[in-house]
PDB file of C-alpha atoms in Angstrom:
ATOM      1  CA  GLN A   1      -3.827   5.877   8.744  1.00 55.00           C
ATOM      2  CA  ARG A   2      -0.186   6.831   9.281  1.00 65.00           C
ATOM      3  CA  GLN A   3       1.805   8.068   6.312  1.00 89.00           C
ATOM      4  CA  MET A   4       4.248  10.835   7.203  1.00 89.00           C
ATOM      5  CA  CYS A   5       5.756  12.229  10.392  1.00 91.00           C
ATOM      6  CA  ILE A   6       7.532  15.613  10.394  1.00 93.00           C
ATOM      7  CA  ARG A   7       9.797  16.917  13.168  1.00 95.00           C
ATOM      8  CA  ASP A   8      10.878  20.562  13.306  1.00 96.00           C
ATOM      9  CA  ARG A   9      14.004  21.888  15.039  1.00 97.00           C
ATOM     10  CA  TYR A  10      14.605  25.511  16.037  1.00 97.00           C
ATOM     11  CA  ASP A  11      17.611  27.535  17.202  1.00 96.00           C
ATOM     12  CA  ALA A  12      17.873  29.907  20.173  1.00 96.00           C
ATOM     13  CA  ASN A  13      16.409  32.745  18.027  1.00 92.00           C
ATOM     14  CA  ASN A  14      13.307  30.598  17.316  1.00 95.00           C
ATOM     15  CA  GLN A  15      14.306  30.238  13.653  1.00 95.00           C
ATOM     16  CA  ARG A  16      13.579  26.893  12.055  1.00 96.00           C
ATOM     17  CA  THR A  17      16.839  25.053  11.410  1.00 97.00           C
ATOM     18  CA  GLU A  18      15.646  21.640  10.238  1.00 98.00           C
ATOM     19  CA  ASP A  19      12.601  19.652   9.171  1.00 97.00           C
ATOM     20  CA  GLU A  20      12.889  15.873   9.101  1.00 97.00           C
ATOM     21  CA  ALA A  21      10.211  13.772   7.395  1.00 97.00           C
ATOM     22  CA  GLN A  22       9.769  10.087   8.021  1.00 97.00           C
ATOM     23  CA  LYS A  23       7.488   7.672   6.141  1.00 95.00           C
ATOM     24  CA  TRP A  24       5.560   4.834   7.728  1.00 94.00           C
ATOM     25  CA  ASN A  25       6.713   1.404   6.526  1.00 92.00           C
ATOM     26  CA  SER A  26       3.709  -0.861   7.093  1.00 90.00           C
ATOM     27  CA  ASN A  27       5.681  -3.989   6.165  1.00 93.00           C
ATOM     28  CA  LYS A  28       8.199  -3.371   8.963  1.00 93.00           C
ATOM     29  CA  ASN A  29       5.688  -1.526  11.188  1.00 92.00           C
ATOM     30  CA  ARG A  30       8.021   1.456  11.819  1.00 93.00           C
ATOM     31  CA  TRP A  31       8.889   4.989  10.814  1.00 94.00           C
ATOM     32  CA  GLU A  32      11.772   5.327   8.358  1.00 96.00           C
ATOM     33  CA  ASN A  33      13.818   8.396   7.382  1.00 97.00           C
ATOM     34  CA  ASN A  34      12.827   9.970   4.078  1.00 97.00           C
ATOM     35  CA  LEU A  35      13.757  13.654   3.709  1.00 96.00           C
ATOM     36  CA  CYS A  36      15.568  16.348   5.675  1.00 98.00           C
ATOM     37  CA  ILE A  37      15.383  20.063   4.965  1.00 98.00           C
ATOM     38  CA  ARG A  38      18.016  22.285   6.602  1.00 98.00           C
ATOM     39  CA  TYR A  39      17.783  26.058   6.855  1.00 97.00           C
ATOM     40  CA  THR A  40      20.760  28.402   7.290  1.00 96.00           C
ATOM     41  CA  TYR A  41      20.428  32.149   7.842  1.00 95.00           C
ATOM     42  CA  GLY A  42      22.761  34.906   6.726  1.00 93.00           C
ATOM     43  CA  ASN A  43      22.476  38.621   7.373  1.00 92.00           C
ATOM     44  CA  LYS A  44      20.202  39.186   4.394  1.00 95.00           C
ATOM     45  CA  SER A  45      19.380  35.703   3.117  1.00 96.00           C
ATOM     46  CA  MET A  46      18.146  32.238   3.977  1.00 95.00           C
ATOM     47  CA  THR A  47      19.374  29.035   2.322  1.00 97.00           C
ATOM     48  CA  THR A  48      17.242  25.899   2.144  1.00 97.00           C
ATOM     49  CA  GLU A  49      19.033  22.604   1.465  1.00 98.00           C
ATOM     50  CA  TYR A  50      17.219  19.332   0.719  1.00 98.00           C
ATOM     51  CA  TYR A  51      18.594  15.927   1.679  1.00 98.00           C
ATOM     52  CA  LYS A  52      17.233  12.502   0.716  1.00 98.00           C
ATOM     53  CA  TRP A  53      17.778   9.464   2.967  1.00 98.00           C
ATOM     54  CA  ASN A  54      20.155   6.861   1.563  1.00 98.00           C
ATOM     55  CA  SER A  55      19.300   3.571   3.286  1.00 94.00           C
ATOM     56  CA  LYS A  56      22.472   1.827   2.121  1.00 97.00           C
ATOM     57  CA  LYS A  57      24.754   4.553   3.528  1.00 97.00           C
ATOM     58  CA  LYS A  58      22.369   5.225   6.430  1.00 96.00           C
ATOM     59  CA  GLU A  59      22.726   8.996   6.034  1.00 97.00           C
ATOM     60  CA  TYR A  60      21.104  11.959   4.372  1.00 98.00           C
ATOM     61  CA  ILE A  61      22.579  12.887   0.976  1.00 98.00           C
ATOM     62  CA  LEU A  62      22.370  16.488  -0.300  1.00 98.00           C
ATOM     63  CA  VAL A  63      20.272  17.056  -3.406  1.00 97.00           C
ATOM     64  CA  PRO A  64      22.170  20.124  -4.764  1.00 95.00           C
ATOM     65  CA  GLU A  65      19.696  20.984  -7.554  1.00 95.00           C
ATOM     66  CA  MET A  66      17.053  21.602  -4.902  1.00 94.00           C
ATOM     67  CA  THR A  67      19.135  24.067  -2.852  1.00 94.00           C
ATOM     68  CA  VAL A  68      17.565  27.530  -2.801  1.00 95.00           C
ATOM     69  CA  THR A  69      18.872  30.848  -1.410  1.00 95.00           C
ATOM     70  CA  MET A  70      16.372  33.668  -0.944  1.00 95.00           C
ATOM     71  CA  ASP A  71      16.633  37.232   0.262  1.00 94.00           C
ATOM     72  CA  LYS A  72      14.986  37.886   3.622  1.00 80.00           C
TER      73      LYS A  72
END
């Protein structure tokens, strides 16, 4: 049974830059965007930003309260 599909993207340094999750819509028989996580790397830190899909705007919208920056 299909439920979630996740695609990872990496940069030239083999660091993960993005995860995109799609949910299966059984009524429409297709994958639909759900969540996108973007990673940015500084000299001593990594920031993770979460975006939720907005179907009306047809784009990912940042969820600022879920943004996290961690030391490497």
